[in-house]
């Protein structure tokens, strides 16, 4: 996948993306190899990323569930960074985690 940063196109391996963080009309994409800032809105990136690996958990964050290391009711951890799960995103995050086999539904 390619993203524009300034005048350059940067290639990303999807498996290397840890998470994306919104900063207004910019996004910081954090990968295993570092961070790059791209001129794009988070919603646009969300639509481009495969929805079987990436989930929006907050108005400012999209995570790659392949790098999920810890999950709690109101927060989760990717690599060593903890993220809040936004209240409006919580139901869809939990549903995503169940469908992905990360979370087992309780009766």
PDB file of N, CA and C in Angstrom:
ATOM      1  N   UNK A   1       0.847  -1.166   0.000  1.00  0.00           N
ATOM      2  CA  UNK A   1       0.000   0.000   0.000  1.00  0.00           C
ATOM      3  C   UNK A   1       0.898   1.237   0.000  1.00  0.00           C
ATOM      4  N   UNK A   2       0.499   2.250  -0.758  1.00  0.00           N
ATOM      5  CA  UNK A   2       1.279   3.480  -0.860  1.00  0.00           C
ATOM      6  C   UNK A   2       0.533   4.651  -0.221  1.00  0.00           C
ATOM      7  N   UNK A   3       1.288   5.502   0.482  1.00  0.00           N
ATOM      8  CA  UNK A   3       0.745   6.713   1.080  1.00  0.00           C
ATOM      9  C   UNK A   3       1.619   7.885   0.675  1.00  0.00           C
ATOM     10  N   UNK A   4       0.984   9.027   0.470  1.00  0.00           N
ATOM     11  CA  UNK A   4       1.718  10.231   0.102  1.00  0.00           C
ATOM     12  C   UNK A   4       2.132  10.986   1.364  1.00  0.00           C
ATOM     13  N   UNK A   5       3.402  11.305   1.421  1.00  0.00           N
ATOM     14  CA  UNK A   5       3.954  12.101   2.512  1.00  0.00           C
ATOM     15  C   UNK A   5       4.781  13.207   1.879  1.00  0.00           C
ATOM     16  N   UNK A   6       4.253  14.425   1.927  1.00  0.00           N
ATOM     17  CA  UNK A   6       4.920  15.520   1.230  1.00  0.00           C
ATOM     18  C   UNK A   6       4.850  15.277  -0.265  1.00  0.00           C
ATOM     19  N   UNK A   7       6.003  15.213  -0.903  1.00  0.00           N
ATOM     20  CA  UNK A   7       6.051  14.962  -2.349  1.00  0.00           C
ATOM     21  C   UNK A   7       6.420  13.521  -2.673  1.00  0.00           C
ATOM     22  N   UNK A   8       6.573  12.701  -1.645  1.00  0.00           N
ATOM     23  CA  UNK A   8       6.988  11.314  -1.851  1.00  0.00           C
ATOM     24  C   UNK A   8       5.824  10.357  -1.641  1.00  0.00           C
ATOM     25  N   UNK A   9       5.874   9.235  -2.359  1.00  0.00           N
ATOM     26  CA  UNK A   9       4.975   8.119  -2.094  1.00  0.00           C
ATOM     27  C   UNK A   9       5.765   7.106  -1.293  1.00  0.00           C
ATOM     28  N   UNK A  10       5.220   6.706  -0.153  1.00  0.00           N
ATOM     29  CA  UNK A  10       5.878   5.733   0.709  1.00  0.00           C
ATOM     30  C   UNK A  10       5.110   4.424   0.676  1.00  0.00           C
ATOM     31  N   UNK A  11       5.838   3.343   0.520  1.00  0.00           N
ATOM     32  CA  UNK A  11       5.221   2.023   0.489  1.00  0.00           C
ATOM     33  C   UNK A  11       5.226   1.441   1.902  1.00  0.00           C
ATOM     34  N   UNK A  12       4.070   0.900   2.289  1.00  0.00           N
ATOM     35  CA  UNK A  12       3.935   0.251   3.586  1.00  0.00           C
ATOM     36  C   UNK A  12       3.541  -1.199   3.389  1.00  0.00           C
ATOM     37  N   UNK A  13       4.138  -2.068   4.165  1.00  0.00           N
ATOM     38  CA  UNK A  13       3.673  -3.445   4.251  1.00  0.00           C
ATOM     39  C   UNK A  13       2.598  -3.434   5.328  1.00  0.00           C
ATOM     40  N   UNK A  14       1.388  -3.860   4.984  1.00  0.00           N
ATOM     41  CA  UNK A  14       0.268  -3.769   5.924  1.00  0.00           C
ATOM     42  C   UNK A  14       0.557  -4.461   7.248  1.00  0.00           C
ATOM     43  N   UNK A  15       1.251  -5.591   7.203  1.00  0.00           N
ATOM     44  CA  UNK A  15       1.554  -6.317   8.437  1.00  0.00           C
ATOM     45  C   UNK A  15       2.465  -5.524   9.367  1.00  0.00           C
ATOM     46  N   UNK A  16       3.216  -4.571   8.821  1.00  0.00           N
ATOM     47  CA  UNK A  16       4.141  -3.772   9.631  1.00  0.00           C
ATOM     48  C   UNK A  16       3.473  -2.584  10.318  1.00  0.00           C
ATOM     49  N   UNK A  17       2.266  -2.230   9.897  1.00  0.00           N
ATOM     50  CA  UNK A  17       1.572  -1.095  10.508  1.00  0.00           C
ATOM     51  C   UNK A  17       1.049  -1.510  11.880  1.00  0.00           C
ATOM     52  N   UNK A  18       1.409  -0.746  12.909  1.00  0.00           N
ATOM     53  CA  UNK A  18       0.923  -0.988  14.267  1.00  0.00           C
ATOM     54  C   UNK A  18      -0.400  -0.262  14.490  1.00  0.00           C
ATOM     55  N   UNK A  19      -0.386   1.043  14.235  1.00  0.00           N
ATOM     56  CA  UNK A  19      -1.594   1.850  14.409  1.00  0.00           C
ATOM     57  C   UNK A  19      -1.444   3.165  13.664  1.00  0.00           C
ATOM     58  N   UNK A  20      -2.574   3.827  13.489  1.00  0.00           N
ATOM     59  CA  UNK A  20      -2.602   5.151  12.867  1.00  0.00           C
ATOM     60  C   UNK A  20      -3.278   6.105  13.836  1.00  0.00           C
ATOM     61  N   UNK A  21      -2.741   7.307  13.909  1.00  0.00           N
ATOM     62  CA  UNK A  21      -3.200   8.307  14.873  1.00  0.00           C
ATOM     63  C   UNK A  21      -3.527   9.607  14.143  1.00  0.00           C
ATOM     64  N   UNK A  22      -4.735  10.128  14.351  1.00  0.00           N
ATOM     65  CA  UNK A  22      -5.189  11.332  13.655  1.00  0.00           C
ATOM     66  C   UNK A  22      -4.662  12.597  14.316  1.00  0.00           C
ATOM     67  N   UNK A  23      -4.299  13.550  13.459  1.00  0.00           N
ATOM     68  CA  UNK A  23      -3.909  14.902  13.865  1.00  0.00           C
ATOM     69  C   UNK A  23      -4.573  15.871  12.902  1.00  0.00           C
ATOM     70  N   UNK A  24      -5.877  16.061  13.023  1.00  0.00           N
ATOM     71  CA  UNK A  24      -6.611  16.931  12.101  1.00  0.00           C
ATOM     72  C   UNK A  24      -6.646  16.332  10.710  1.00  0.00           C
ATOM     73  N   UNK A  25      -6.058  17.030   9.747  1.00  0.00           N
ATOM     74  CA  UNK A  25      -6.043  16.523   8.368  1.00  0.00           C
ATOM     75  C   UNK A  25      -4.805  15.676   8.081  1.00  0.00           C
ATOM     76  N   UNK A  26      -4.021  15.393   9.111  1.00  0.00           N
ATOM     77  CA  UNK A  26      -2.838  14.558   8.973  1.00  0.00           C
ATOM     78  C   UNK A  26      -2.992  13.298   9.813  1.00  0.00           C
ATOM     79  N   UNK A  27      -2.218  12.292   9.459  1.00  0.00           N
ATOM     80  CA  UNK A  27      -2.204  11.037  10.209  1.00  0.00           C
ATOM     81  C   UNK A  27      -0.751  10.647  10.437  1.00  0.00           C
ATOM     82  N   UNK A  28      -0.460  10.196  11.633  1.00  0.00           N
ATOM     83  CA  UNK A  28       0.836   9.576  11.897  1.00  0.00           C
ATOM     84  C   UNK A  28       0.615   8.070  11.842  1.00  0.00           C
ATOM     85  N   UNK A  29       1.301   7.423  10.910  1.00  0.00           N
ATOM     86  CA  UNK A  29       1.222   5.973  10.775  1.00  0.00           C
ATOM     87  C   UNK A  29       2.446   5.393  11.473  1.00  0.00           C
ATOM     88  N   UNK A  30       2.201   4.617  12.522  1.00  0.00           N
ATOM     89  CA  UNK A  30       3.272   4.017  13.315  1.00  0.00           C
ATOM     90  C   UNK A  30       3.470   2.582  12.834  1.00  0.00           C
ATOM     91  N   UNK A  31       4.700   2.265  12.459  1.00  0.00           N
ATOM     92  CA  UNK A  31       5.013   0.938  11.936  1.00  0.00           C
ATOM     93  C   UNK A  31       6.125   0.303  12.767  1.00  0.00           C
ATOM     94  N   UNK A  32       6.449  -0.921  12.434  1.00  0.00           N
ATOM     95  CA  UNK A  32       7.566  -1.596  13.096  1.00  0.00           C
ATOM     96  C   UNK A  32       8.889  -0.886  12.819  1.00  0.00           C
ATOM     97  N   UNK A  33       8.940  -0.120  11.724  1.00  0.00           N
ATOM     98  CA  UNK A  33      10.179   0.538  11.304  1.00  0.00           C
ATOM     99  C   UNK A  33      10.220   2.036  11.571  1.00  0.00           C
ATOM    100  N   UNK A  34       9.214   2.566  12.251  1.00  0.00           N
ATOM    101  CA  UNK A  34       9.203   3.995  12.534  1.00  0.00           C
ATOM    102  C   UNK A  34       7.844   4.616  12.279  1.00  0.00           C
ATOM    103  N   UNK A  35       7.823   5.938  12.222  1.00  0.00           N
ATOM    104  CA  UNK A  35       6.581   6.695  12.066  1.00  0.00           C
ATOM    105  C   UNK A  35       6.701   7.618  10.867  1.00  0.00           C
ATOM    106  N   UNK A  36       5.598   7.729  10.133  1.00  0.00           N
ATOM    107  CA  UNK A  36       5.559   8.650   8.999  1.00  0.00           C
ATOM    108  C   UNK A  36       4.260   9.431   9.063  1.00  0.00           C
ATOM    109  N   UNK A  37       4.316  10.698   8.694  1.00  0.00           N
ATOM    110  CA  UNK A  37       3.131  11.553   8.678  1.00  0.00           C
ATOM    111  C   UNK A  37       2.620  11.655   7.256  1.00  0.00           C
ATOM    112  N   UNK A  38       1.315  11.427   7.086  1.00  0.00           N
ATOM    113  CA  UNK A  38       0.706  11.524   5.761  1.00  0.00           C
ATOM    114  C   UNK A  38      -0.423  12.547   5.786  1.00  0.00           C
ATOM    115  N   UNK A  39      -0.667  13.153   4.639  1.00  0.00           N
ATOM    116  CA  UNK A  39      -1.701  14.179   4.510  1.00  0.00           C
ATOM    117  C   UNK A  39      -2.991  13.510   4.063  1.00  0.00           C
ATOM    118  N   UNK A  40      -3.752  13.047   5.029  1.00  0.00           N
ATOM    119  CA  UNK A  40      -4.985  12.318   4.759  1.00  0.00           C
ATOM    120  C   UNK A  40      -5.815  12.312   6.040  1.00  0.00           C
ATOM    121  N   UNK A  41      -7.102  12.203   5.907  1.00  0.00           N
ATOM    122  CA  UNK A  41      -7.963  12.093   7.089  1.00  0.00           C
ATOM    123  C   UNK A  41      -8.066  10.628   7.502  1.00  0.00           C
ATOM    124  N   UNK A  42      -8.304  10.405   8.797  1.00  0.00           N
ATOM    125  CA  UNK A  42      -8.370   9.050   9.327  1.00  0.00           C
ATOM    126  C   UNK A  42      -9.507   8.252   8.692  1.00  0.00           C
ATOM    127  N   UNK A  43     -10.638   8.889   8.441  1.00  0.00           N
ATOM    128  CA  UNK A  43     -11.778   8.207   7.820  1.00  0.00           C
ATOM    129  C   UNK A  43     -11.401   7.672   6.442  1.00  0.00           C
ATOM    130  N   UNK A  44     -10.662   8.448   5.683  1.00  0.00           N
ATOM    131  CA  UNK A  44     -10.219   8.023   4.358  1.00  0.00           C
ATOM    132  C   UNK A  44      -9.291   6.811   4.459  1.00  0.00           C
ATOM    133  N   UNK A  45      -8.359   6.852   5.403  1.00  0.00           N
ATOM    134  CA  UNK A  45      -7.461   5.716   5.615  1.00  0.00           C
ATOM    135  C   UNK A  45      -8.247   4.493   6.058  1.00  0.00           C
ATOM    136  N   UNK A  46      -9.201   4.698   6.943  1.00  0.00           N
ATOM    137  CA  UNK A  46     -10.036   3.595   7.428  1.00  0.00           C
ATOM    138  C   UNK A  46     -10.713   2.877   6.260  1.00  0.00           C
ATOM    139  N   UNK A  47     -11.179   3.621   5.279  1.00  0.00           N
ATOM    140  CA  UNK A  47     -11.838   3.030   4.116  1.00  0.00           C
ATOM    141  C   UNK A  47     -10.872   2.285   3.203  1.00  0.00           C
ATOM    142  N   UNK A  48      -9.595   2.633   3.238  1.00  0.00           N
ATOM    143  CA  UNK A  48      -8.593   1.995   2.383  1.00  0.00           C
ATOM    144  C   UNK A  48      -7.996   0.735   2.990  1.00  0.00           C
ATOM    145  N   UNK A  49      -7.939   0.669   4.307  1.00  0.00           N
ATOM    146  CA  UNK A  49      -7.318  -0.477   4.973  1.00  0.00           C
ATOM    147  C   UNK A  49      -8.264  -1.677   4.985  1.00  0.00           C
ATOM    148  N   UNK A  50      -7.717  -2.897   4.915  1.00  0.00           N
ATOM    149  CA  UNK A  50      -8.574  -4.087   4.969  1.00  0.00           C
ATOM    150  C   UNK A  50      -9.252  -4.204   6.334  1.00  0.00           C
ATOM    151  N   UNK A  51     -10.576  -4.355   6.321  1.00  0.00           N
ATOM    152  CA  UNK A  51     -11.329  -4.361   7.584  1.00  0.00           C
ATOM    153  C   UNK A  51     -11.282  -5.695   8.317  1.00  0.00           C
ATOM    154  N   UNK A  52     -10.506  -6.648   7.827  1.00  0.00           N
ATOM    155  CA  UNK A  52     -10.325  -7.885   8.580  1.00  0.00           C
ATOM    156  C   UNK A  52      -9.098  -7.813   9.488  1.00  0.00           C
ATOM    157  N   UNK A  53      -8.297  -6.757   9.353  1.00  0.00           N
ATOM    158  CA  UNK A  53      -7.090  -6.586  10.161  1.00  0.00           C
ATOM    159  C   UNK A  53      -7.037  -5.285  10.936  1.00  0.00           C
ATOM    160  N   UNK A  54      -7.753  -4.285  10.443  1.00  0.00           N
ATOM    161  CA  UNK A  54      -7.690  -2.957  11.050  1.00  0.00           C
ATOM    162  C   UNK A  54      -9.063  -2.553  11.556  1.00  0.00           C
ATOM    163  N   UNK A  55      -9.088  -1.964  12.750  1.00  0.00           N
ATOM    164  CA  UNK A  55     -10.358  -1.544  13.336  1.00  0.00           C
ATOM    165  C   UNK A  55     -10.187  -0.161  13.961  1.00  0.00           C
ATOM    166  N   UNK A  56     -11.190   0.654  13.757  1.00  0.00           N
ATOM    167  CA  UNK A  56     -11.215   1.989  14.377  1.00  0.00           C
ATOM    168  C   UNK A  56     -11.711   1.809  15.800  1.00  0.00           C
ATOM    169  N   UNK A  57     -10.924   2.261  16.761  1.00  0.00           N
ATOM    170  CA  UNK A  57     -11.265   2.073  18.170  1.00  0.00           C
ATOM    171  C   UNK A  57     -11.607   3.379  18.875  1.00  0.00           C
ATOM    172  N   UNK A  58     -11.375   4.484  18.193  1.00  0.00           N
ATOM    173  CA  UNK A  58     -11.511   5.802  18.811  1.00  0.00           C
ATOM    174  C   UNK A  58     -11.551   6.815  17.671  1.00  0.00           C
ATOM    175  N   UNK A  59     -12.037   8.005  17.933  1.00  0.00           N
ATOM    176  CA  UNK A  59     -12.082   9.012  16.859  1.00  0.00           C
ATOM    177  C   UNK A  59     -10.691   9.337  16.331  1.00  0.00           C
ATOM    178  N   UNK A  60      -9.660   9.021  17.108  1.00  0.00           N
ATOM    179  CA  UNK A  60      -8.289   9.358  16.713  1.00  0.00           C
ATOM    180  C   UNK A  60      -7.393   8.165  16.392  1.00  0.00           C
ATOM    181  N   UNK A  61      -7.908   6.928  16.524  1.00  0.00           N
ATOM    182  CA  UNK A  61      -7.028   5.768  16.366  1.00  0.00           C
ATOM    183  C   UNK A  61      -7.641   4.635  15.550  1.00  0.00           C
ATOM    184  N   UNK A  62      -6.806   4.047  14.704  1.00  0.00           N
ATOM    185  CA  UNK A  62      -7.084   2.776  14.038  1.00  0.00           C
ATOM    186  C   UNK A  62      -5.930   1.860  14.424  1.00  0.00           C
ATOM    187  N   UNK A  63      -6.241   0.618  14.797  1.00  0.00           N
ATOM    188  CA  UNK A  63      -5.175  -0.311  15.176  1.00  0.00           C
ATOM    189  C   UNK A  63      -5.160  -1.521  14.250  1.00  0.00           C
ATOM    190  N   UNK A  64      -4.000  -2.148  14.172  1.00  0.00           N
ATOM    191  CA  UNK A  64      -3.841  -3.416  13.474  1.00  0.00           C
ATOM    192  C   UNK A  64      -3.976  -4.505  14.530  1.00  0.00           C
ATOM    193  N   UNK A  65      -5.029  -5.312  14.455  1.00  0.00           N
ATOM    194  CA  UNK A  65      -5.280  -6.312  15.499  1.00  0.00           C
ATOM    195  C   UNK A  65      -4.223  -7.406  15.528  1.00  0.00           C
ATOM    196  N   UNK A  66      -3.442  -7.535  14.479  1.00  0.00           N
ATOM    197  CA  UNK A  66      -2.365  -8.524  14.485  1.00  0.00           C
ATOM    198  C   UNK A  66      -1.296  -8.169  15.514  1.00  0.00           C
ATOM    199  N   UNK A  67      -1.259  -6.920  15.937  1.00  0.00           N
ATOM    200  CA  UNK A  67      -0.272  -6.480  16.923  1.00  0.00           C
ATOM    201  C   UNK A  67      -0.903  -6.219  18.293  1.00  0.00           C
ATOM    202  N   UNK A  68      -2.152  -6.608  18.457  1.00  0.00           N
ATOM    203  CA  UNK A  68      -2.849  -6.442  19.734  1.00  0.00           C
ATOM    204  C   UNK A  68      -2.194  -7.339  20.778  1.00  0.00           C
ATOM    205  N   UNK A  69      -1.817  -6.764  21.909  1.00  0.00           N
ATOM    206  CA  UNK A  69      -1.171  -7.557  22.952  1.00  0.00           C
ATOM    207  C   UNK A  69      -2.005  -7.674  24.220  1.00  0.00           C
ATOM    208  N   UNK A  70      -2.986  -6.783  24.403  1.00  0.00           N
ATOM    209  CA  UNK A  70      -3.787  -6.814  25.630  1.00  0.00           C
ATOM    210  C   UNK A  70      -5.113  -6.107  25.375  1.00  0.00           C
ATOM    211  N   UNK A  71      -6.187  -6.677  25.907  1.00  0.00           N
ATOM    212  CA  UNK A  71      -7.516  -6.101  25.720  1.00  0.00           C
ATOM    213  C   UNK A  71      -8.249  -6.071  27.049  1.00  0.00           C
ATOM    214  N   UNK A  72      -8.767  -4.897  27.400  1.00  0.00           N
ATOM    215  CA  UNK A  72      -9.594  -4.725  28.589  1.00  0.00           C
ATOM    216  C   UNK A  72     -10.901  -4.081  28.161  1.00  0.00           C
ATOM    217  N   UNK A  73     -11.800  -3.860  29.099  1.00  0.00           N
ATOM    218  CA  UNK A  73     -13.125  -3.330  28.778  1.00  0.00           C
ATOM    219  C   UNK A  73     -13.073  -1.964  28.101  1.00  0.00           C
ATOM    220  N   UNK A  74     -12.189  -1.090  28.546  1.00  0.00           N
ATOM    221  CA  UNK A  74     -12.181   0.282  28.035  1.00  0.00           C
ATOM    222  C   UNK A  74     -10.865   0.709  27.399  1.00  0.00           C
ATOM    223  N   UNK A  75      -9.931  -0.225  27.298  1.00  0.00           N
ATOM    224  CA  UNK A  75      -8.666   0.099  26.653  1.00  0.00           C
ATOM    225  C   UNK A  75      -8.031  -1.163  26.094  1.00  0.00           C
ATOM    226  N   UNK A  76      -7.087  -0.962  25.205  1.00  0.00           N
ATOM    227  CA  UNK A  76      -6.332  -2.084  24.668  1.00  0.00           C
ATOM    228  C   UNK A  76      -4.897  -1.655  24.468  1.00  0.00           C
ATOM    229  N   UNK A  77      -4.053  -2.626  24.201  1.00  0.00           N
ATOM    230  CA  UNK A  77      -2.636  -2.337  24.048  1.00  0.00           C
ATOM    231  C   UNK A  77      -2.133  -2.937  22.742  1.00  0.00           C
ATOM    232  N   UNK A  78      -1.394  -2.133  21.994  1.00  0.00           N
ATOM    233  CA  UNK A  78      -0.725  -2.566  20.776  1.00  0.00           C
ATOM    234  C   UNK A  78       0.756  -2.314  21.000  1.00  0.00           C
ATOM    235  N   UNK A  79       1.535  -3.374  20.894  1.00  0.00           N
ATOM    236  CA  UNK A  79       2.950  -3.289  21.204  1.00  0.00           C
ATOM    237  C   UNK A  79       3.060  -2.825  22.657  1.00  0.00           C
ATOM    238  N   UNK A  80       3.660  -1.686  22.924  1.00  0.00           N
ATOM    239  CA  UNK A  80       3.788  -1.209  24.307  1.00  0.00           C
ATOM    240  C   UNK A  80       2.901  -0.003  24.594  1.00  0.00           C
ATOM    241  N   UNK A  81       2.078   0.402  23.627  1.00  0.00           N
ATOM    242  CA  UNK A  81       1.240   1.603  23.794  1.00  0.00           C
ATOM    243  C   UNK A  81      -0.199   1.224  24.117  1.00  0.00           C
ATOM    244  N   UNK A  82      -0.765   1.896  25.125  1.00  0.00           N
ATOM    245  CA  UNK A  82      -2.162   1.681  25.506  1.00  0.00           C
ATOM    246  C   UNK A  82      -3.048   2.719  24.832  1.00  0.00           C
ATOM    247  N   UNK A  83      -4.250   2.278  24.433  1.00  0.00           N
ATOM    248  CA  UNK A  83      -5.208   3.134  23.741  1.00  0.00           C
ATOM    249  C   UNK A  83      -6.567   3.050  24.413  1.00  0.00           C
ATOM    250  N   UNK A  84      -7.269   4.172  24.507  1.00  0.00           N
ATOM    251  CA  UNK A  84      -8.655   4.117  24.994  1.00  0.00           C
ATOM    252  C   UNK A  84      -9.556   3.595  23.882  1.00  0.00           C
ATOM    253  N   UNK A  85     -10.590   2.876  24.275  1.00  0.00           N
ATOM    254  CA  UNK A  85     -11.625   2.482  23.318  1.00  0.00           C
ATOM    255  C   UNK A  85     -12.743   3.498  23.476  1.00  0.00           C
ATOM    256  N   UNK A  86     -13.013   4.252  22.434  1.00  0.00           N
ATOM    257  CA  UNK A  86     -14.048   5.279  22.483  1.00  0.00           C
ATOM    258  C   UNK A  86     -15.413   4.671  22.739  1.00  0.00           C
ATOM    259  N   UNK A  87     -16.217   5.342  23.546  1.00  0.00           N
ATOM    260  CA  UNK A  87     -17.523   4.807  23.932  1.00  0.00           C
ATOM    261  C   UNK A  87     -18.416   4.533  22.720  1.00  0.00           C
ATOM    262  N   UNK A  88     -18.345   5.368  21.697  1.00  0.00           N
ATOM    263  CA  UNK A  88     -19.178   5.141  20.509  1.00  0.00           C
ATOM    264  C   UNK A  88     -18.630   4.007  19.646  1.00  0.00           C
ATOM    265  N   UNK A  89     -17.351   3.691  19.791  1.00  0.00           N
ATOM    266  CA  UNK A  89     -16.733   2.625  18.998  1.00  0.00           C
ATOM    267  C   UNK A  89     -16.745   1.281  19.723  1.00  0.00           C
ATOM    268  N   UNK A  90     -16.998   1.286  21.027  1.00  0.00           N
ATOM    269  CA  UNK A  90     -16.885   0.068  21.835  1.00  0.00           C
ATOM    270  C   UNK A  90     -17.716  -1.098  21.304  1.00  0.00           C
ATOM    271  N   UNK A  91     -19.019  -0.922  20.997  1.00  0.00           N
ATOM    272  CA  UNK A  91     -19.794  -2.069  20.489  1.00  0.00           C
ATOM    273  C   UNK A  91     -19.212  -2.664  19.205  1.00  0.00           C
ATOM    274  N   UNK A  92     -18.798  -1.823  18.278  1.00  0.00           N
ATOM    275  CA  UNK A  92     -18.249  -2.347  17.020  1.00  0.00           C
ATOM    276  C   UNK A  92     -16.868  -2.972  17.234  1.00  0.00           C
ATOM    277  N   UNK A  93     -16.086  -2.441  18.175  1.00  0.00           N
ATOM    278  CA  UNK A  93     -14.780  -3.031  18.490  1.00  0.00           C
ATOM    279  C   UNK A  93     -14.976  -4.418  19.086  1.00  0.00           C
ATOM    280  N   UNK A  94     -15.894  -4.547  20.038  1.00  0.00           N
ATOM    281  CA  UNK A  94     -16.140  -5.850  20.655  1.00  0.00           C
ATOM    282  C   UNK A  94     -16.663  -6.856  19.636  1.00  0.00           C
ATOM    283  N   UNK A  95     -17.550  -6.416  18.760  1.00  0.00           N
ATOM    284  CA  UNK A  95     -18.067  -7.297  17.711  1.00  0.00           C
ATOM    285  C   UNK A  95     -16.931  -7.730  16.775  1.00  0.00           C
ATOM    286  N   UNK A  96     -16.092  -6.794  16.402  1.00  0.00           N
ATOM    287  CA  UNK A  96     -14.946  -7.103  15.548  1.00  0.00           C
ATOM    288  C   UNK A  96     -14.042  -8.132  16.216  1.00  0.00           C
ATOM    289  N   UNK A  97     -13.751  -7.936  17.500  1.00  0.00           N
ATOM    290  CA  UNK A  97     -12.859  -8.842  18.226  1.00  0.00           C
ATOM    291  C   UNK A  97     -13.456 -10.249  18.315  1.00  0.00           C
ATOM    292  N   UNK A  98     -14.772 -10.326  18.502  1.00  0.00           N
ATOM    293  CA  UNK A  98     -15.427 -11.633  18.530  1.00  0.00           C
ATOM    294  C   UNK A  98     -15.338 -12.316  17.174  1.00  0.00           C
ATOM    295  N   UNK A  99     -15.614 -11.582  16.106  1.00  0.00           N
ATOM    296  CA  UNK A  99     -15.560 -12.151  14.762  1.00  0.00           C
ATOM    297  C   UNK A  99     -14.141 -12.548  14.372  1.00  0.00           C
ATOM    298  N   UNK A 100     -13.162 -11.815  14.866  1.00  0.00           N
ATOM    299  CA  UNK A 100     -11.762 -12.112  14.562  1.00  0.00           C
ATOM    300  C   UNK A 100     -11.214 -13.240  15.434  1.00  0.00           C
ATOM    301  N   UNK A 101     -12.015 -13.692  16.410  1.00  0.00           N
ATOM    302  CA  UNK A 101     -11.583 -14.767  17.289  1.00  0.00           C
ATOM    303  C   UNK A 101     -10.663 -14.307  18.398  1.00  0.00           C
ATOM    304  N   UNK A 102     -10.571 -12.998  18.602  1.00  0.00           N
ATOM    305  CA  UNK A 102      -9.726 -12.443  19.656  1.00  0.00           C
ATOM    306  C   UNK A 102     -10.450 -12.492  20.991  1.00  0.00           C
ATOM    307  N   UNK A 103     -11.765 -12.368  20.945  1.00  0.00           N
ATOM    308  CA  UNK A 103     -12.592 -12.291  22.143  1.00  0.00           C
ATOM    309  C   UNK A 103     -13.662 -13.367  22.060  1.00  0.00           C
ATOM    310  N   UNK A 104     -13.827 -14.113  23.127  1.00  0.00           N
ATOM    311  CA  UNK A 104     -14.845 -15.153  23.172  1.00  0.00           C
ATOM    312  C   UNK A 104     -16.079 -14.590  23.845  1.00  0.00           C
ATOM    313  N   UNK A 105     -17.226 -14.729  23.199  1.00  0.00           N
ATOM    314  CA  UNK A 105     -18.485 -14.227  23.766  1.00  0.00           C
ATOM    315  C   UNK A 105     -18.863 -15.055  24.979  1.00  0.00           C
ATOM    316  N   UNK A 106     -19.362 -14.388  26.008  1.00  0.00           N
ATOM    317  CA  UNK A 106     -19.819 -15.096  27.208  1.00  0.00           C
ATOM    318  C   UNK A 106     -21.333 -15.080  27.250  1.00  0.00           C
ATOM    319  N   UNK A 107     -21.904 -16.146  27.767  1.00  0.00           N
ATOM    320  CA  UNK A 107     -23.373 -16.253  27.847  1.00  0.00           C
ATOM    321  C   UNK A 107     -23.883 -15.802  29.181  1.00  0.00           C
TER     322      UNK A 107
END
